Short mmCIF file of C-alpha atoms in Angstrom, two decimals:
data_model
loop_
_atom_site.label_atom_id
_atom_site.label_comp_id
_atom_site.label_asym_id
_atom_site.label_seq_id
_atom_site.Cartn_x
_atom_site.Cartn_y
_atom_site.Cartn_z
CA MET Q 199 -33.20 101.24 55.94
CA THR Q 200 -35.66 98.57 57.06
CA ASP Q 201 -37.88 98.23 60.11
CA PHE Q 202 -37.35 94.44 60.35
CA SER Q 203 -41.10 93.84 60.38
CA VAL Q 204 -41.02 91.26 57.57
CA PRO Q 205 -38.59 88.32 57.13
CA GLN Q 206 -35.58 89.17 54.99
CA ARG Q 207 -32.19 87.84 53.99
CA MET Q 208 -28.84 89.50 54.39
CA GLY Q 209 -27.58 91.58 51.48
CA PHE Q 210 -24.84 91.23 48.87
CA GLY Q 211 -22.21 92.64 51.20
CA ALA Q 212 -22.96 89.86 53.69
CA PHE Q 213 -22.53 87.34 50.86
CA VAL Q 214 -19.05 88.72 50.14
CA ILE Q 215 -18.10 88.51 53.84
CA TYR Q 216 -19.36 84.93 54.12
CA PHE Q 217 -17.57 83.98 50.89
CA LEU Q 218 -14.26 85.33 52.15
CA LYS Q 219 -14.69 83.50 55.47
CA PHE Q 220 -15.40 80.18 53.79
CA PHE Q 221 -12.62 80.78 51.27
CA ARG Q 222 -10.15 81.30 54.11
CA LEU Q 223 -11.27 78.07 55.79
CA THR Q 224 -11.06 75.98 52.63
CA PHE Q 225 -7.81 77.62 51.55
CA ASN Q 226 -6.20 76.85 54.91
CA ALA Q 227 -7.29 73.24 54.49
CA SER Q 228 -5.66 73.03 51.05
CA ILE Q 229 -2.50 75.05 51.68
CA ILE Q 230 -0.63 72.02 53.00
CA TYR Q 231 -1.37 70.13 49.79
CA MET Q 232 -0.18 73.11 47.73
CA ALA Q 233 3.07 73.21 49.72
CA TYR Q 234 3.49 69.47 49.14
CA THR Q 235 2.94 70.06 45.39
CA LEU Q 236 5.68 72.70 45.34
CA PHE Q 237 8.20 70.48 47.15
CA GLN Q 238 7.41 67.50 44.94
CA SER Q 239 7.49 69.40 41.65
CA ASP Q 240 9.69 67.89 38.91
CA GLY Q 241 10.94 71.26 37.67
CA ASP Q 242 8.08 71.92 35.26
CA LEU Q 243 7.00 75.38 36.44
CA THR Q 244 3.99 75.61 34.09
CA LYS Q 245 2.59 72.29 35.26
CA THR Q 246 3.04 73.26 38.91
CA ILE Q 247 1.30 76.63 38.39
CA LEU Q 248 -1.62 74.90 36.65
CA LYS Q 249 -1.99 72.48 39.58
CA ILE Q 250 -2.03 75.30 42.13
CA ALA Q 251 -4.46 77.30 39.96
CA ALA Q 252 -6.78 74.27 39.81
CA ILE Q 253 -6.67 73.93 43.62
CA VAL Q 254 -7.42 77.64 44.10
CA GLY Q 255 -10.25 77.42 41.57
CA CYS Q 256 -11.86 74.44 43.31
CA THR Q 257 -11.46 76.22 46.65
CA THR Q 258 -13.16 79.33 45.26
CA ILE Q 259 -16.10 77.35 43.82
CA PHE Q 260 -16.57 75.44 47.07
CA ALA Q 261 -16.48 78.69 49.09
CA LEU Q 262 -19.07 80.26 46.73
CA ILE Q 263 -21.40 77.30 47.23
CA LEU Q 264 -21.06 77.44 51.03
CA ALA Q 265 -21.61 81.22 51.11
CA SER Q 266 -24.70 80.91 48.91
CA LEU Q 267 -26.18 78.25 51.15
CA ALA Q 268 -25.40 80.29 54.28
CA ILE Q 269 -27.15 83.39 52.90
CA PHE Q 270 -30.07 81.50 51.34
CA GLN Q 271 -30.88 79.41 54.41
CA MET Q 272 -31.48 82.29 56.84
CA LYS Q 273 -34.22 84.89 57.14
CA PHE Q 274 -34.73 87.14 60.14
CA HIS Q 275 -37.11 89.80 61.45
CA VAL Q 276 -38.34 91.41 64.70
CA GLU Q 277 -41.84 90.68 65.93
CA ASP Q 278 -43.51 91.39 69.31
CA GLY Q 279 -40.21 92.22 71.00
CA ASN Q 280 -38.51 89.05 69.70
CA LEU Q 281 -35.72 88.54 67.19
CA ILE Q 282 -36.80 85.63 65.00
CA TYR Q 283 -34.57 83.95 62.44
CA ARG Q 284 -35.19 80.85 60.34
CA HIS Q 285 -32.19 78.77 59.36
CA ASN Q 286 -30.97 75.33 58.23
CA LEU Q 287 -31.40 74.24 54.63
CA ILE Q 288 -32.84 70.73 54.93
CA SER Q 289 -34.50 70.69 58.34
CA ARG Q 290 -35.91 74.18 58.68
CA ALA Q 291 -35.49 75.61 62.20
CA THR Q 292 -36.86 78.76 63.79
CA THR Q 293 -35.03 80.44 66.67
CA THR Q 294 -36.68 83.14 68.75
CA ILE Q 295 -34.66 85.41 71.04
CA PRO Q 296 -36.60 87.83 73.29
CA LEU Q 297 -34.84 91.19 73.12
CA SER Q 298 -35.20 91.46 76.90
CA ARG Q 299 -33.12 88.27 77.32
CA ILE Q 300 -30.08 89.57 75.48
CA HIS Q 301 -27.19 89.88 77.92
CA THR Q 302 -24.65 91.39 75.57
CA LEU Q 303 -25.11 92.85 72.11
CA ARG Q 304 -21.74 92.62 70.39
CA THR Q 305 -20.64 93.94 67.01
CA ARG Q 306 -17.45 93.75 65.00
CA GLN Q 307 -16.12 95.69 62.02
CA GLY Q 308 -13.03 94.32 60.35
CA LEU Q 309 -11.32 95.95 57.40
CA LEU Q 310 -13.59 94.19 54.92
CA TYR Q 311 -16.65 95.11 56.95
CA ARG Q 312 -15.62 98.76 56.80
CA LEU Q 313 -14.97 98.53 53.06
CA PHE Q 314 -18.59 97.48 52.45
CA ASP Q 315 -19.98 99.65 55.31
CA LEU Q 316 -21.13 96.53 57.18
CA ARG Q 317 -21.27 95.43 60.79
CA GLY Q 318 -21.37 91.90 62.21
CA VAL Q 319 -23.92 91.61 65.03
CA LEU Q 320 -23.95 88.84 67.64
CA PHE Q 321 -26.34 88.26 70.54
CA ASP Q 322 -25.33 86.69 73.86
CA THR Q 323 -28.00 84.86 75.86
CA LEU Q 324 -27.82 82.30 78.66
CA ALA Q 325 -29.45 79.51 76.69
CA ALA Q 326 -27.19 79.47 73.63
CA LYS Q 327 -25.38 76.12 73.64
CA GLU Q 328 -23.92 76.64 70.20
CA GLU Q 329 -22.00 79.50 68.64
CA GLU Q 330 -24.19 82.48 67.79
CA ILE Q 331 -25.30 83.12 64.24
CA GLU Q 332 -23.76 86.36 63.08
CA LEU Q 333 -26.01 88.86 61.32
CA VAL Q 334 -24.01 90.89 58.81
CA LEU Q 335 -25.94 94.14 58.41
CA SER Q 336 -25.41 97.43 56.69
CA GLU Q 337 -24.82 100.41 58.94
CA SER Q 338 -28.34 101.75 58.24
CA ASP Q 339 -29.92 98.36 59.05
CA TRP Q 340 -27.86 98.12 62.22
CA GLN Q 341 -29.07 101.52 63.37
CA SER Q 342 -32.64 100.47 62.61
CA LEU Q 343 -32.25 97.25 64.62
CA LEU Q 344 -30.65 99.17 67.48
CA THR Q 345 -33.58 101.58 67.49
CA ARG Q 346 -36.02 98.66 67.75
CA ILE Q 347 -34.06 97.21 70.69
CA GLU Q 348 -33.89 100.57 72.49
CA ARG Q 349 -37.61 101.05 71.95
CA GLN Q 350 -38.23 97.67 73.57
CA GLU Q 351 -35.99 98.64 76.52
CA LEU Q 352 -37.88 101.91 77.00
CA THR Q 353 -41.15 99.95 77.12
CA GLN Q 354 -39.72 97.69 79.84
CA SER Q 355 -38.42 100.71 81.77
CA ALA Q 356 -41.85 102.29 81.77
CA VAL Q 357 -43.39 99.08 83.11
CA SER Q 358 -40.77 98.60 85.84
CA ASN Q 359 -40.68 102.32 86.84
CA MET Q 360 -36.92 102.50 86.35
CA PRO Q 361 -35.18 105.86 87.04
CA PRO Q 362 -34.61 108.16 84.09
CA ALA Q 363 -31.40 107.78 82.11
CA TYR Q 364 -28.41 110.07 82.26
CA ASN Q 365 -27.52 112.17 79.28
CA PRO Q 366 -26.99 109.57 76.51
CA SER Q 367 -24.09 111.65 75.17
CA SER Q 368 -21.95 110.89 78.23
CA PHE Q 369 -18.66 109.67 76.86
CA ILE Q 370 -15.27 108.46 78.15
CA GLU Q 371 -12.21 107.89 75.97
CA PHE Q 372 -9.44 105.79 77.50
CA SER Q 373 -5.76 106.55 76.94
CA ASN Q 374 -3.73 104.27 74.66
CA LYS Q 375 -0.62 105.26 76.61
CA ASP Q 376 -2.19 104.01 79.84
CA LEU Q 377 -3.29 100.85 77.99
CA VAL Q 378 0.31 100.03 77.02
CA PHE Q 379 1.63 101.00 80.45
CA ASP Q 380 -0.85 98.76 82.26
CA ALA Q 381 -0.29 95.91 79.80
CA LEU Q 382 3.40 96.03 80.74
CA CYS Q 383 2.38 95.75 84.41
CA GLN Q 384 0.57 92.44 83.78
CA ASN Q 385 1.99 88.97 84.22
CA HIS Q 386 4.42 88.71 81.30
CA LEU Q 387 3.96 84.95 81.14
CA LYS Q 388 0.76 85.75 79.25
CA GLY Q 389 3.01 86.49 76.30
CA MET Q 390 4.46 83.00 76.63
CA VAL Q 391 0.95 81.62 76.14
CA VAL Q 392 0.56 83.63 72.94
CA LEU Q 393 4.00 82.50 71.77
CA GLY Q 394 3.09 78.91 72.60
CA GLY Q 395 0.02 79.22 70.40
CA PHE Q 396 2.18 80.32 67.46
CA VAL Q 397 4.66 77.52 68.03
CA SER Q 398 1.93 74.87 68.28
CA VAL Q 399 0.40 76.02 64.98
CA ILE Q 400 3.78 75.88 63.26
CA PHE Q 401 4.52 72.46 64.76
CA ASN Q 402 1.16 71.05 63.67
CA THR Q 403 1.71 72.40 60.17
CA LEU Q 404 5.20 70.92 59.94
CA SER Q 405 3.97 67.56 61.22
CA ASP Q 406 1.74 67.31 58.12
CA PHE Q 407 4.59 67.89 55.68
CA SER Q 408 6.21 65.01 53.89
CA GLU Q 409 9.44 63.51 55.16
CA ASN Q 410 11.44 65.01 52.28
CA SER Q 411 10.12 68.48 53.12
CA ILE Q 412 11.18 68.09 56.73
CA GLU Q 413 14.65 67.00 55.67
CA LEU Q 414 15.00 70.08 53.45
CA ILE Q 415 14.04 72.42 56.29
CA GLU Q 416 16.27 70.57 58.76
CA GLY Q 417 19.24 70.75 56.38
CA TYR Q 418 18.75 74.48 55.89
CA ILE Q 419 18.72 75.08 59.65
CA LYS Q 420 21.82 72.94 60.23
CA SER Q 421 23.74 74.72 57.47
CA HIS Q 422 23.24 78.08 59.23
CA PHE Q 423 23.42 77.12 62.90
CA ASP Q 424 25.76 74.15 62.94
CA GLN Q 425 28.51 76.16 64.64
CA PHE Q 426 26.28 77.43 67.44
CA ALA Q 427 27.16 76.01 70.89
CA LEU Q 428 24.61 76.00 73.69
CA SER Q 429 26.81 77.59 76.28
CA VAL Q 430 25.47 79.35 79.35
CA THR Q 431 25.61 82.62 77.42
CA GLY Q 432 23.78 81.03 74.51
CA VAL Q 433 20.99 79.71 76.72
CA ALA Q 434 20.66 83.11 78.40
CA LEU Q 435 20.51 84.79 74.99
CA ILE Q 436 17.77 82.41 73.81
CA MET Q 437 15.77 82.99 76.97
CA ALA Q 438 16.12 86.77 76.64
CA CYS Q 439 15.03 86.70 72.99
CA THR Q 440 12.10 84.44 73.83
CA TYR Q 441 11.02 86.81 76.59
CA ILE Q 442 11.23 89.85 74.30
CA VAL Q 443 9.27 88.09 71.56
CA SER Q 444 6.59 86.96 74.02
CA LEU Q 445 6.35 90.48 75.46
CA VAL Q 446 5.94 92.00 71.99
CA LEU Q 447 3.26 89.42 71.16
CA TRP Q 448 1.41 90.17 74.39
CA LEU Q 449 1.48 93.93 73.74
CA GLY Q 450 0.37 93.33 70.16
CA LYS Q 451 -2.57 91.24 71.34
CA VAL Q 452 -3.68 93.91 73.82
CA LEU Q 453 -3.35 96.74 71.28
CA LEU Q 454 -5.19 94.82 68.57
CA ARG Q 455 -8.12 94.18 70.90
CA TYR Q 456 -8.33 97.32 73.07
CA TYR Q 457 -6.81 100.15 71.00
CA ASN Q 458 -8.81 103.41 71.23
CA LEU Q 459 -11.18 102.04 73.87
CA SER Q 460 -14.15 104.35 74.37
CA LEU Q 461 -17.33 104.19 76.44
CA THR Q 462 -20.77 105.68 75.94
CA TYR Q 463 -23.08 105.29 78.92
CA ASN Q 464 -26.30 106.28 80.62
CA SER Q 465 -27.91 105.20 83.87
CA LYS Q 466 -28.60 101.63 82.71
CA MET Q 467 -26.45 100.98 79.63
CA LEU Q 468 -22.76 100.69 78.79
CA THR Q 469 -21.49 100.59 75.22
CA PHE Q 470 -17.79 99.95 74.66
CA SER Q 471 -15.98 100.32 71.34
CA HIS Q 472 -12.41 99.16 70.82
CA GLY Q 473 -9.93 97.56 68.42
CA LEU Q 474 -7.07 98.60 66.14
CA PHE Q 475 -7.94 97.10 62.75
CA SER Q 476 -11.23 95.41 63.62
CA ARG Q 477 -13.52 97.67 65.62
CA LEU Q 478 -15.47 95.69 68.22
CA SER Q 479 -18.31 96.85 70.41
CA SER Q 480 -20.04 95.44 73.48
CA ARG Q 481 -23.38 96.75 74.69
CA PHE Q 482 -25.01 95.49 77.87
CA THR Q 483 -27.28 96.70 80.63
CA ARG Q 484 -26.53 97.21 84.31
CA ASP Q 485 -28.91 94.49 85.51
CA LYS Q 486 -27.05 91.90 83.40
CA ILE Q 487 -23.76 92.41 85.29
CA CYS Q 488 -23.20 89.92 88.11
CA THR Q 489 -19.66 90.88 89.23
CA VAL Q 490 -17.30 93.83 88.95
CA TRP Q 491 -13.77 92.38 89.06
CA ILE Q 492 -10.84 94.65 89.98
CA LYS Q 493 -7.20 93.55 90.02
CA LEU Q 494 -4.36 95.55 91.57
CA ASN Q 495 -0.84 94.14 91.51
CA TYR Q 496 2.19 95.88 92.99
CA PHE Q 497 3.08 97.83 89.85
CA GLU Q 498 -0.52 98.89 89.24
CA LYS Q 499 -0.80 100.20 92.79
CA ARG Q 500 2.53 101.97 92.40
CA PHE Q 501 1.57 103.82 89.20
CA GLY Q 502 -2.16 104.36 89.82
CA LEU Q 503 -3.35 101.73 87.35
CA SER Q 504 -5.87 98.90 87.57
CA THR Q 505 -7.43 96.09 85.56
CA ILE Q 506 -11.23 95.99 85.54
CA ALA Q 507 -13.65 93.40 84.17
CA LEU Q 508 -17.45 93.52 84.09
CA ARG Q 509 -18.53 89.90 84.36
CA GLN Q 510 -21.87 88.65 83.18
CA ALA Q 511 -23.71 85.36 83.42
CA LEU Q 512 -22.21 82.52 81.41
CA ASN Q 513 -24.26 80.75 78.79
CA SER Q 514 -25.25 77.11 79.26
CA SER Q 515 -22.14 75.81 77.48
CA ALA Q 516 -19.85 78.15 79.51
CA LYS Q 517 -18.03 79.20 76.34
CA LYS Q 518 -18.27 82.94 76.83
CA GLU Q 519 -16.11 83.46 79.89
CA ASP Q 520 -13.33 84.91 77.73
CA ASP Q 521 -15.74 87.45 76.24
CA ASN Q 522 -15.72 89.50 79.43
CA LEU Q 523 -14.31 92.90 78.57
CA LYS Q 524 -11.13 93.84 80.44
CA ILE Q 525 -10.15 97.46 80.88
CA TYR Q 526 -6.44 98.19 81.25
CA GLY Q 527 -5.43 101.70 82.25
CA ARG Q 528 -5.89 104.41 84.84
CA ASP Q 529 -7.81 103.77 88.02
CA HIS Q 530 -11.39 104.00 86.72
CA TYR Q 531 -12.92 101.50 89.12
CA ASP Q 532 -14.54 104.22 91.25
CA PHE Q 533 -16.58 105.33 88.22
CA PHE Q 534 -17.78 101.80 87.40
CA LEU Q 535 -18.62 100.99 91.02
CA SER Q 536 -20.52 104.28 91.40
CA TRP Q 537 -22.44 103.54 88.20
CA TRP Q 538 -23.26 99.96 89.24
CA LEU Q 539 -23.67 100.19 93.02
CA GLY Q 540 -24.70 103.81 93.46
CA GLN Q 541 -22.94 107.07 94.20
CA ASP Q 542 -22.78 106.39 97.96
CA TYR Q 543 -21.37 102.87 97.75
CA GLY Q 544 -18.20 103.91 99.55
CA GLN Q 545 -20.13 105.30 102.53
CA GLU Q 546 -21.77 102.00 103.49
CA ALA Q 547 -20.69 100.47 106.79
CA ASP Q 548 -19.36 96.94 107.26
CA ILE Q 549 -21.97 94.44 108.46
CA ALA Q 550 -19.64 91.47 108.80
CA THR Q 551 -16.13 90.47 107.78
CA ALA Q 552 -13.97 87.34 107.91
CA LYS Q 553 -10.36 86.60 107.02
CA SER Q 554 -8.70 83.37 105.98
CA GLY Q 555 -6.28 81.58 108.27
CA LYS Q 556 -2.97 79.79 107.77
CA GLY Q 557 -4.71 76.81 106.22
CA VAL Q 558 -4.69 78.72 102.91
CA ILE Q 559 -0.87 78.59 102.91
CA SER Q 560 -0.72 74.82 103.23
CA ARG Q 561 -3.40 74.38 100.58
CA SER Q 562 -1.58 76.62 98.09
CA LEU Q 563 1.68 74.74 98.75
CA LEU Q 564 0.15 71.30 98.23
CA SER Q 565 0.48 71.24 94.43
CA ASP Q 566 3.99 72.77 94.64
CA VAL Q 567 5.10 70.09 97.11
CA LEU Q 568 3.82 67.25 94.91
CA LEU Q 569 5.37 68.69 91.72
CA SER Q 570 8.72 69.45 93.36
CA SER Q 571 8.91 66.04 95.05
CA VAL Q 572 8.38 64.23 91.75
CA ALA Q 573 10.95 66.40 89.99
CA ILE Q 574 13.54 65.92 92.75
CA ALA Q 575 12.98 62.15 92.77
CA VAL Q 576 13.46 61.89 88.99
CA LEU Q 577 16.58 64.06 88.97
CA TRP Q 578 18.06 62.16 91.91
CA HIS Q 579 17.36 58.82 90.22
CA PHE Q 580 19.33 59.84 87.14
CA GLY Q 581 22.20 61.24 89.22
CA LEU Q 582 21.54 64.89 88.37
CA TYR Q 583 22.04 66.03 91.95
CA VAL Q 584 22.95 69.63 91.14
CA TRP Q 585 19.76 70.14 89.13
CA THR Q 586 17.62 69.36 92.19
CA ILE Q 587 18.28 72.97 93.21
CA LEU Q 588 15.69 74.08 90.64
CA PRO Q 589 12.62 72.25 92.05
CA ALA Q 590 13.79 73.04 95.58
CA THR Q 591 13.96 76.75 94.71
CA TYR Q 592 10.52 76.52 93.11
CA LEU Q 593 9.15 75.01 96.32
CA LEU Q 594 10.69 77.73 98.48
CA ALA Q 595 9.27 80.40 96.17
CA GLY Q 596 5.81 78.99 96.89
CA ILE Q 597 6.00 80.02 100.56
CA PRO Q 598 5.69 83.79 99.96
CA LYS Q 599 3.00 83.00 97.38
CA GLY Q 600 1.00 81.17 100.04
CA ILE Q 601 1.48 83.99 102.55
CA LEU Q 602 0.24 86.59 100.04
CA THR Q 603 -2.74 84.38 99.17
CA MET Q 604 -3.67 84.24 102.86
CA ARG Q 605 -3.36 88.01 103.27
CA HIS Q 606 -5.50 88.72 100.24
CA SER Q 607 -8.23 86.20 101.10
CA HIS Q 608 -11.16 87.68 103.01
CA ILE Q 609 -14.82 88.64 102.62
CA THR Q 610 -16.70 91.79 103.67
CA LEU Q 611 -20.46 92.33 103.76
CA LYS Q 612 -21.80 95.85 103.20
CA GLU Q 613 -25.40 97.05 103.42
CA SER Q 614 -26.25 96.49 99.74
CA TYR Q 615 -23.31 94.50 98.37
CA LEU Q 616 -20.38 92.34 99.39
CA ILE Q 617 -16.70 92.17 98.49
CA VAL Q 618 -14.77 88.93 98.03
CA ASN Q 619 -11.01 89.49 98.09
CA ASN Q 620 -8.63 86.90 96.67
CA GLY Q 621 -5.53 86.69 94.53
CA CYS Q 622 -1.92 85.67 94.94
CA PHE Q 623 0.74 88.22 93.95
CA ALA Q 624 -2.00 90.60 92.81
CA GLU Q 625 -4.93 91.60 95.01
CA THR Q 626 -8.29 90.98 93.39
CA LYS Q 627 -11.57 92.47 94.57
CA ASN Q 628 -14.89 91.03 93.43
CA TYR Q 629 -17.96 93.20 94.03
CA LEU Q 630 -21.32 91.40 94.11
CA LYS Q 631 -24.89 92.50 94.69
CA TYR Q 632 -26.98 90.39 97.03
CA ASP Q 633 -29.63 90.08 94.31
CA ASN Q 634 -27.18 88.22 92.07
CA ILE Q 635 -26.28 85.50 94.58
CA GLU Q 636 -27.69 82.11 93.59
CA VAL Q 637 -26.01 79.64 95.99
CA VAL Q 638 -24.29 79.94 99.38
CA ARG Q 639 -22.42 76.91 100.71
CA VAL Q 640 -20.34 76.11 103.81
CA THR Q 641 -17.91 73.20 103.41
CA ARG Q 642 -16.33 71.31 106.27
CA THR Q 643 -13.43 68.86 105.96
CA PRO Q 644 -12.44 66.04 108.34
CA LEU Q 645 -9.89 68.45 109.81
CA SER Q 646 -12.50 71.11 110.56
CA ARG Q 647 -13.32 69.58 113.96
CA PHE Q 648 -9.70 70.08 115.01
CA THR Q 649 -8.93 73.40 113.30
CA GLY Q 650 -12.33 75.06 113.60
CA ARG Q 651 -11.93 76.30 110.02
CA VAL Q 652 -14.38 75.91 107.11
CA SER Q 653 -14.78 77.16 103.52
CA LEU Q 654 -17.51 79.50 102.32
CA SER Q 655 -18.59 79.41 98.65
CA ILE Q 656 -20.77 82.02 96.96
CA SER Q 657 -22.09 81.50 93.43
CA THR Q 658 -23.75 83.85 90.98
CA THR Q 659 -24.98 83.04 87.48
CA GLY Q 660 -21.52 83.72 86.10
CA THR Q 661 -18.95 83.27 88.86
CA THR Q 662 -18.19 81.21 91.95
CA PHE Q 663 -15.97 82.42 94.78
CA THR Q 664 -14.61 80.30 97.62
CA VAL Q 665 -13.03 81.80 100.74
CA ARG Q 666 -11.14 79.08 102.60
CA SER Q 667 -9.93 78.60 106.16
CA LEU Q 668 -12.51 80.88 107.81
CA ARG Q 669 -13.40 80.59 111.47
CA GLN Q 670 -16.53 78.48 111.66
CA GLU Q 671 -18.53 80.96 113.71
CA GLN Q 672 -17.67 83.82 111.34
CA ALA Q 673 -18.52 81.75 108.26
CA MET Q 674 -21.87 80.66 109.72
CA ASN Q 675 -22.70 84.25 110.65
CA ILE Q 676 -22.07 85.39 107.06
CA TYR Q 677 -23.96 82.36 105.73
CA GLU Q 678 -27.06 83.26 107.78
CA LEU Q 679 -26.81 86.94 106.85
CA LEU Q 680 -26.69 86.10 103.15
CA LEU Q 681 -29.71 83.80 103.44
CA ALA Q 682 -31.63 86.47 105.34
CA LYS Q 683 -31.00 89.18 102.73
CA PRO Q 684 -34.27 89.97 100.89
CA GLN Q 685 -34.24 89.44 97.16
CA LYS Q 686 -35.76 92.02 94.84
#
């Protein structure tokens, strides 16, 4: 165990992890050439094996060189409450991260990490324009670094007179059954996105094959499916299979990321741990959260489930929005709101409230009208009159979507926080503290003088919410109240 007081390099286990990462990258770059070598082989098996062995050998040597440079170039230590690491081989650079400026402390433990008793550590700050440099530490070094960070936090708490922490052993373990159940309640088109990612990778790989290779694959497919006719039943069968595959992929993605989700907490800190094969952790403080996001669709309301996200400030390149942890499962939002807003958050009275008008419906239908009109015009031009039913049905389906969007769109000001409601088929509630609000804006359009409706936008360091079609007097009242709220 080390106290990180003097600059040091990562150990041998980190070298192995870096080597395997670089080997995977270089091997993926050369796998297409190896496949081309196999397809173009003249039947001499020994010669083909020697070629592939030479490619693998060169890949291994190149990965060893890259891993050596990556380990050699970086030293790190902790000094005066700052994490300092020196990196770059030719132009030496020194990066200093104040421990107090860390928004999220994330770790990951894949199978190889566990094999060598290692943990990858990443630090999220607002100023990081590039990807973070991962520190691969042994478990003892990680505990030592964590102790240094907690010691720094205790020093800050003493200076700011923060309230004492809860029992640090407070622990919540979330149910995997509820995780699967709530994942099934989500929008199943998310699985289509995952499936599309697989298809795009396969397509890009095939596009790099030689023409002869493509002809071989095409001939194999035709020989097995030449008798298949795309009847109505066939199309329905393909769609059903595609849906099932996408659903399985979506469930697999959720389980891989959030399996065995657990939470350790005190009065100012949350530490999540989750993952099936690779164990991930996220550790962040209460004052770094800018929004608590809660989604409730029809099925979640019906079965007592909810989706919760704790949103933090984005970094300057806005690349970390997808890093926000989402919690699928039983209705735990009362616990998180009590922890973040205070035990009596539900007892606070309404100061002001405003609801959106019918203008939200027309705005939500605008894109549907344009898309459907173009589709109908194209189908009509080519004489496919029957098929115009599809875009017309899509347009009609947008009407209830617009109505639900209007019903869900409103804003409520409480004594110490506000709630911005939005969403379409699912109702979404965004809880914000007044201290986190950075910008308040009222937007008027040329039609506002006739309709008396305006839009109100509220921005934090990580999120922006816009409530449209509000009565002008209500929007201005909320605008003035928000500006008058004292900041801590």
